[in-house]
Amino acid sequence: MRRLLFLNGIKAFEAAARAGSFAAAGLELSVSAAAVSRMVHILEERLGVALFERKANKLLLTQAGRAYQSGLTPIFDALASLTAQVTAPSSVRVLTIGIGHTFAMRWLIPRLSEFRSEEPDIEVRFTTGGASVPFGEDWSCGIQLGTGDWPGLVAEPLFAGDLTPVCVPRLASSLKRPGDLKAPSLIRVAHSPEDWPIWLKAASLARVNARGPEFQFYGQALQAAADGLGIAMGIRPYIDDDLTAGRLVAPFELSVPKGMRWYLLYRSFQTEQRDFAAFRRWIMRAASEPAARPVRRTGRTSARN
C-alpha cells in the first residue's frame, strides 16, 4: 500500500519552502501563518527530522528540508498540470513542457510570443524540469542539458553548451587577458562546479581556483554578474540575449565546450500529435538561428595569459 504521511503538512511545508516564509505560504493556502507553522511542526515530528531552521525574521531550510522540497515541488507542479489537463475542455489544445526555471526565463519565454503568433490555439504550460527531475508522464516534451543518453526517449540536440566568462562592461575594462582574473571575483554555480576549471584549464590557468560568491542556479549567477558582483561563467543559450543587448560582455575570445548539449526530449509517439509537432518545428528552427555576435570590450581579448 502507498503510505502518504500528513498531506496537509506536506503541502504547508512545500509552500513555505518555496515562498520562504510561513506568512507567504499562508496567503497562498488561505490559512494563517500560525496554522502553516503548526502543520509544518507536526510534519517534522512525524518525520523525525527538522525541515527548517527558525531564526528571527528568517526561515532557513535544513539539508533534509532542501532535499524534501526539491522532490516535492516537481510532484506538485506535475499534479497541477495533470489536473488542468483532465479538467480542460476538450477543445483546448495543451502543450506541457518540462523545463528548468533558468532556461525558461532566459531563453524560451522571451521567444514564446513567436510560437504563439504561429499557433495561437495551443496553450503552453510549463512544469518543473531540469537534470534532477525525471521525465513526467504528463509532459508533451522536455528540454534538458546532458550527453544525449535518456533511455526510452528521443533526444534531439538544440544547442552546444559552450562556456565563456561574462561580466558588466565596467569590470571587463580591467581584464586585458585571462591572467587578470582574480579568484575571489569568479562567481560559481553550485550544481556545475566543473565549469570554471574547464575554462581555466583551456586558458592555461589550471592553478586558479574560483572562490567568488556561489549560487545554486545559472540564472542567479548571471543576475549577480549583471549587477556587477563579479565575473560569471556564461553558458549558451543563457547569455545570448544579455550579450546582444550589451548588459553583459564577454571579455575574452576563448569559448570552451562544456561537454554537454541542450536537448529536446520526447517520446517517439509524440511526433504523431499535431500540437507537439508544431512546437518541435518551431523550437528546432529557433535554436538553429545563429547567436548574435557577443559584445566585447575594445582592447586585447587573447586567451593567452
CSV table of C-alpha atoms in Angstrom, one decimal:
chain,number,residue,atom,x,y,z
A,1,MET,CA,0.0,0.0,0.0
A,2,ARG,CA,1.1,3.6,-0.7
A,3,ARG,CA,1.9,5.4,2.5
A,4,LEU,CA,1.1,9.1,2.4
A,5,LEU,CA,2.1,11.0,5.5
A,6,PHE,CA,0.0,14.0,6.6
A,7,LEU,CA,-0.7,15.6,3.2
A,8,ASN,CA,-1.8,18.9,4.7
A,9,GLY,CA,1.6,19.2,6.5
A,10,ILE,CA,3.4,18.3,3.3
A,11,LYS,CA,1.5,20.9,1.3
A,12,ALA,CA,2.2,23.5,4.0
A,13,PHE,CA,5.9,22.7,4.1
A,14,GLU,CA,6.3,22.8,0.3
A,15,ALA,CA,4.5,26.2,0.1
A,16,ALA,CA,6.6,27.7,2.9
A,17,ALA,CA,9.9,26.3,1.5
A,18,ARG,CA,9.1,27.7,-1.9
A,19,ALA,CA,7.8,31.1,-0.7
A,20,GLY,CA,10.5,31.5,2.0
A,21,SER,CA,8.1,32.2,4.9
A,22,PHE,CA,5.1,30.9,6.8
A,23,ALA,CA,3.2,34.2,6.1
A,24,ALA,CA,3.6,33.9,2.3
A,25,ALA,CA,2.6,30.3,2.4
A,26,GLY,CA,-0.4,31.1,4.5
A,27,LEU,CA,-1.6,33.6,1.8
A,28,GLU,CA,-1.2,31.0,-0.9
A,29,LEU,CA,-3.1,28.4,1.1
A,30,SER,CA,-5.7,30.7,2.5
A,31,VAL,CA,-4.8,30.0,6.2
A,32,SER,CA,-2.9,31.9,8.8
A,33,ALA,CA,0.9,31.8,9.2
A,34,ALA,CA,0.4,30.2,12.6
A,35,ALA,CA,-1.6,27.4,11.0
A,36,VAL,CA,1.2,26.8,8.4
A,37,SER,CA,3.8,26.8,11.2
A,38,ARG,CA,1.8,24.3,13.2
A,39,MET,CA,1.2,21.9,10.3
A,40,VAL,CA,4.9,22.0,9.5
A,41,HIS,CA,5.8,21.3,13.1
A,42,ILE,CA,3.5,18.3,13.2
A,43,LEU,CA,5.1,17.1,9.9
A,44,GLU,CA,8.6,17.4,11.4
A,45,GLU,CA,7.6,15.5,14.5
A,46,ARG,CA,6.1,12.7,12.3
A,47,LEU,CA,9.1,12.5,10.1
A,48,GLY,CA,11.6,12.7,12.9
A,49,VAL,CA,13.7,15.4,11.2
A,50,ALA,CA,13.9,19.2,11.3
A,51,LEU,CA,13.0,20.7,7.9
A,52,PHE,CA,13.5,24.4,8.8
A,53,GLU,CA,15.9,26.4,11.0
A,54,ARG,CA,13.7,29.0,12.6
A,55,LYS,CA,15.6,32.3,13.1
A,56,ALA,CA,14.5,35.8,13.9
A,57,ASN,CA,12.8,37.1,10.8
A,58,LYS,CA,14.3,34.3,8.7
A,59,LEU,CA,13.3,30.8,7.7
A,60,LEU,CA,16.1,28.6,6.5
A,61,LEU,CA,15.8,25.1,5.1
A,62,THR,CA,17.9,22.3,6.7
A,63,GLN,CA,19.7,19.9,4.4
A,64,ALA,CA,16.8,17.5,4.9
A,65,GLY,CA,14.4,20.3,4.1
A,66,ARG,CA,16.2,21.1,0.9
A,67,ALA,CA,16.2,17.5,-0.3
A,68,TYR,CA,12.5,17.1,0.6
A,69,GLN,CA,11.4,20.3,-1.2
A,70,SER,CA,13.5,19.5,-4.3
A,71,GLY,CA,11.4,16.4,-4.7
A,72,LEU,CA,8.0,17.7,-3.6
A,73,THR,CA,7.8,20.8,-5.8
A,74,PRO,CA,8.1,18.9,-9.1
A,75,ILE,CA,5.4,16.5,-7.8
A,76,PHE,CA,3.0,19.3,-7.0
A,77,ASP,CA,3.8,21.0,-10.4
A,78,ALA,CA,3.0,17.8,-12.2
A,79,LEU,CA,-0.2,17.2,-10.2
A,80,ALA,CA,-1.4,20.8,-11.0
A,81,SER,CA,-0.6,20.3,-14.7
A,82,LEU,CA,-2.3,16.9,-14.8
A,83,THR,CA,-5.4,18.3,-13.1
A,84,ALA,CA,-5.5,21.2,-15.5
A,85,GLN,CA,-5.3,18.8,-18.5
A,86,VAL,CA,-8.0,16.5,-17.1
A,87,THR,CA,-10.4,19.4,-16.4
A,88,ALA,CA,-9.7,21.4,-19.5
A,89,PRO,CA,-12.5,21.5,-22.1
A,90,SER,CA,-11.9,19.0,-25.0
A,91,SER,CA,-11.5,21.9,-27.4
A,92,VAL,CA,-8.5,23.3,-25.5
A,93,ARG,CA,-5.1,22.3,-27.1
A,94,VAL,CA,-2.5,22.0,-24.3
A,95,LEU,CA,1.3,21.5,-24.6
A,96,THR,CA,3.1,20.8,-21.4
A,97,ILE,CA,6.9,21.4,-21.3
A,98,GLY,CA,9.2,20.1,-18.6
A,99,ILE,CA,11.8,22.7,-18.3
A,100,GLY,CA,14.3,24.2,-15.8
A,101,HIS,CA,13.5,27.7,-14.5
A,102,THR,CA,16.6,29.3,-15.9
A,103,PHE,CA,16.2,28.0,-19.4
A,104,ALA,CA,12.5,29.1,-19.4
A,105,MET,CA,13.3,32.6,-18.1
A,106,ARG,CA,16.5,33.3,-20.1
A,107,TRP,CA,15.7,31.8,-23.5
A,108,LEU,CA,12.3,30.2,-24.0
A,109,ILE,CA,9.8,32.7,-22.5
A,110,PRO,CA,11.4,35.8,-24.3
A,111,ARG,CA,10.8,33.9,-27.6
A,112,LEU,CA,7.4,32.3,-26.8
A,113,SER,CA,5.4,35.1,-28.4
A,114,GLU,CA,6.8,34.0,-31.8
A,115,PHE,CA,5.4,30.5,-31.3
A,116,ARG,CA,2.1,31.9,-30.0
A,117,SER,CA,1.8,34.1,-33.1
A,118,GLU,CA,2.2,30.9,-35.3
A,119,GLU,CA,0.0,28.7,-33.1
A,120,PRO,CA,-2.4,30.9,-31.2
A,121,ASP,CA,-4.7,28.0,-30.3
A,122,ILE,CA,-2.1,26.0,-28.4
A,123,GLU,CA,-1.9,26.7,-24.7
A,124,VAL,CA,1.6,26.3,-23.5
A,125,ARG,CA,2.2,25.2,-19.9
A,126,PHE,CA,5.5,24.9,-18.1
A,127,THR,CA,6.2,22.4,-15.3
A,128,THR,CA,9.4,21.9,-13.3
A,129,GLY,CA,12.1,20.1,-15.3
A,130,GLY,CA,15.9,20.0,-15.1
A,131,ALA,CA,18.6,17.5,-14.6
A,132,SER,CA,17.3,16.2,-11.2
A,133,VAL,CA,13.7,15.8,-12.4
A,134,PRO,CA,12.6,12.6,-14.2
A,135,PHE,CA,10.6,12.9,-17.4
A,136,GLY,CA,7.0,13.4,-16.4
A,137,GLU,CA,4.2,11.2,-17.6
A,138,ASP,CA,2.1,14.3,-18.3
A,139,TRP,CA,4.8,16.1,-20.3
A,140,SER,CA,4.5,16.7,-24.0
A,141,CYS,CA,8.3,17.2,-24.1
A,142,GLY,CA,11.2,18.4,-22.0
A,143,ILE,CA,14.3,20.5,-22.5
A,144,GLN,CA,17.4,19.4,-20.7
A,145,LEU,CA,21.2,19.7,-20.6
A,146,GLY,CA,23.1,16.4,-20.9
A,147,THR,CA,25.0,14.0,-23.0
A,148,GLY,CA,22.1,12.7,-25.1
A,149,ASP,CA,21.6,9.5,-23.2
A,150,TRP,CA,17.9,9.2,-22.0
A,151,PRO,CA,16.7,5.6,-22.3
A,152,GLY,CA,13.2,5.4,-23.8
A,153,LEU,CA,13.2,9.0,-25.0
A,154,VAL,CA,14.1,10.7,-28.3
A,155,ALA,CA,16.8,13.3,-27.7
A,156,GLU,CA,17.3,15.9,-30.4
A,157,PRO,CA,20.1,18.4,-29.9
A,158,LEU,CA,19.3,22.1,-29.7
A,159,PHE,CA,22.4,24.0,-28.6
A,160,ALA,CA,26.0,23.3,-27.7
A,161,GLY,CA,26.7,24.2,-24.1
A,162,ASP,CA,29.7,26.4,-24.7
A,163,LEU,CA,31.3,28.3,-21.8
A,164,THR,CA,32.7,31.8,-21.7
A,165,PRO,CA,33.2,34.3,-18.9
A,166,VAL,CA,30.8,37.3,-18.8
A,167,CYS,CA,30.6,40.5,-16.8
A,168,VAL,CA,29.5,44.1,-17.0
A,169,PRO,CA,31.5,46.4,-19.2
A,170,ARG,CA,32.9,48.3,-16.2
A,171,LEU,CA,34.6,45.1,-14.9
A,172,ALA,CA,35.6,44.0,-18.4
A,173,SER,CA,37.7,47.2,-18.9
A,174,SER,CA,40.3,45.9,-16.4
A,175,LEU,CA,40.6,42.5,-18.0
A,176,LYS,CA,43.3,42.6,-20.6
A,177,ARG,CA,44.0,38.9,-20.6
A,178,PRO,CA,42.7,35.8,-18.7
A,179,GLY,CA,45.6,36.1,-16.3
A,180,ASP,CA,44.0,39.2,-14.9
A,181,LEU,CA,41.1,37.2,-13.5
A,182,LYS,CA,41.1,37.1,-9.7
A,183,ALA,CA,39.8,34.0,-7.9
A,184,PRO,CA,37.6,35.9,-5.4
A,185,SER,CA,35.7,37.6,-8.2
A,186,LEU,CA,34.8,34.4,-10.1
A,187,ILE,CA,31.1,33.7,-9.4
A,188,ARG,CA,30.3,30.0,-9.1
A,189,VAL,CA,27.2,27.8,-9.7
A,190,ALA,CA,26.8,25.1,-7.1
A,191,HIS,CA,25.5,22.4,-9.4
A,192,SER,CA,28.1,23.0,-12.0
A,193,PRO,CA,31.4,23.2,-10.1
A,194,GLU,CA,33.3,21.9,-13.2
A,195,ASP,CA,32.6,25.0,-15.4
A,196,TRP,CA,35.4,27.3,-14.2
A,197,PRO,CA,38.1,24.5,-14.0
A,198,ILE,CA,37.2,23.5,-17.6
A,199,TRP,CA,37.6,27.1,-18.9
A,200,LEU,CA,40.6,28.0,-16.8
A,201,LYS,CA,42.5,24.8,-17.9
A,202,ALA,CA,41.8,25.8,-21.6
A,203,ALA,CA,43.1,29.3,-20.8
A,204,SER,CA,46.3,27.7,-19.2
A,205,LEU,CA,45.3,28.9,-15.8
A,206,ALA,CA,44.6,25.5,-14.2
A,207,ARG,CA,46.1,26.6,-10.9
A,208,VAL,CA,43.5,29.3,-10.4
A,209,ASN,CA,40.6,28.2,-8.2
A,210,ALA,CA,37.3,30.1,-8.4
A,211,ARG,CA,36.4,31.4,-4.9
A,212,GLY,CA,33.8,34.0,-5.6
A,213,PRO,CA,30.1,34.0,-4.4
A,214,GLU,CA,28.3,30.8,-5.0
A,215,PHE,CA,24.7,30.5,-6.3
A,216,GLN,CA,22.5,27.5,-6.8
A,217,PHE,CA,21.4,28.2,-10.4
A,218,TYR,CA,22.9,29.8,-13.5
A,219,GLY,CA,20.2,32.4,-13.6
A,220,GLN,CA,21.2,33.7,-10.1
A,221,ALA,CA,24.9,33.8,-11.0
A,222,LEU,CA,24.2,35.7,-14.3
A,223,GLN,CA,22.0,38.2,-12.5
A,224,ALA,CA,24.8,38.7,-9.9
A,225,ALA,CA,27.2,39.3,-12.8
A,226,ALA,CA,24.8,41.8,-14.4
A,227,ASP,CA,24.6,43.6,-11.0
A,228,GLY,CA,28.4,44.0,-11.1
A,229,LEU,CA,29.2,41.4,-8.3
A,230,GLY,CA,31.9,39.7,-10.3
A,231,ILE,CA,32.6,37.5,-13.4
A,232,ALA,CA,30.2,34.6,-14.0
A,233,MET,CA,30.8,31.6,-16.3
A,234,GLY,CA,28.3,32.1,-19.0
A,235,ILE,CA,26.7,29.2,-20.9
A,236,ARG,CA,24.8,29.2,-24.2
A,237,PRO,CA,22.0,30.0,-24.7
A,238,TYR,CA,21.5,31.7,-21.3
A,239,ILE,CA,23.8,34.6,-22.2
A,240,ASP,CA,22.7,35.2,-25.8
A,241,ASP,CA,20.2,38.0,-25.1
A,242,ASP,CA,22.4,39.8,-22.5
A,243,LEU,CA,25.4,39.8,-24.9
A,244,THR,CA,23.3,41.1,-27.7
A,245,ALA,CA,21.8,43.9,-25.6
A,246,GLY,CA,25.2,44.7,-24.0
A,247,ARG,CA,24.0,44.1,-20.5
A,248,LEU,CA,26.9,41.7,-20.2
A,249,VAL,CA,30.1,41.4,-22.3
A,250,ALA,CA,32.5,38.6,-23.0
A,251,PRO,CA,35.9,40.0,-22.2
A,252,PHE,CA,37.8,37.1,-23.9
A,253,GLU,CA,37.6,35.3,-27.2
A,254,LEU,CA,38.0,31.9,-25.6
A,255,SER,CA,34.9,29.8,-25.6
A,256,VAL,CA,35.1,26.2,-24.4
A,257,PRO,CA,32.7,23.3,-24.9
A,258,LYS,CA,31.2,22.1,-21.6
A,259,GLY,CA,30.9,18.6,-23.0
A,260,MET,CA,27.1,18.6,-22.9
A,261,ARG,CA,24.4,19.9,-25.1
A,262,TRP,CA,20.8,21.1,-24.7
A,263,TYR,CA,18.3,18.5,-26.0
A,264,LEU,CA,14.6,18.4,-26.8
A,265,LEU,CA,13.3,15.2,-25.2
A,266,TYR,CA,10.1,13.4,-26.1
A,267,ARG,CA,8.5,10.0,-26.5
A,268,SER,CA,8.5,8.7,-30.1
A,269,PHE,CA,4.7,8.6,-30.3
A,270,GLN,CA,4.6,12.4,-29.7
A,271,THR,CA,5.6,13.1,-33.3
A,272,GLU,CA,2.1,11.9,-34.3
A,273,GLN,CA,0.5,14.6,-32.2
A,274,ARG,CA,-0.2,17.8,-34.1
A,275,ASP,CA,0.5,20.3,-31.2
A,276,PHE,CA,3.8,18.8,-30.3
A,277,ALA,CA,4.9,18.6,-33.9
A,278,ALA,CA,4.2,22.3,-34.4
A,279,PHE,CA,6.3,23.1,-31.3
A,280,ARG,CA,9.1,20.8,-32.4
A,281,ARG,CA,9.3,22.5,-35.8
A,282,TRP,CA,9.3,26.0,-34.2
A,283,ILE,CA,11.9,25.3,-31.5
A,284,MET,CA,14.3,23.5,-33.8
A,285,ARG,CA,14.1,26.5,-36.2
A,286,ALA,CA,14.6,29.0,-33.3
A,287,ALA,CA,17.5,27.0,-31.9
A,288,SER,CA,19.2,26.9,-35.3
A,289,GLU,CA,19.3,30.7,-35.6
A,290,PRO,CA,22.9,31.8,-35.0
A,291,ALA,CA,23.6,33.6,-31.7
A,292,ALA,CA,24.2,37.3,-32.2
A,293,ARG,CA,27.9,38.3,-32.1
A,294,PRO,CA,28.8,38.8,-28.5
A,295,VAL,CA,29.5,42.3,-27.3
A,296,ARG,CA,33.1,42.6,-26.1
A,297,ARG,CA,35.1,45.5,-24.8
A,298,THR,CA,37.6,47.1,-27.0
A,299,GLY,CA,41.2,46.1,-26.4
A,300,ARG,CA,43.1,42.8,-26.2
A,301,THR,CA,40.9,39.7,-26.0
A,302,SER,CA,43.5,37.0,-26.4
A,303,ALA,CA,43.1,33.7,-24.5
A,304,ARG,CA,46.8,33.7,-23.7
A,305,ASN,CA,47.8,34.9,-20.3
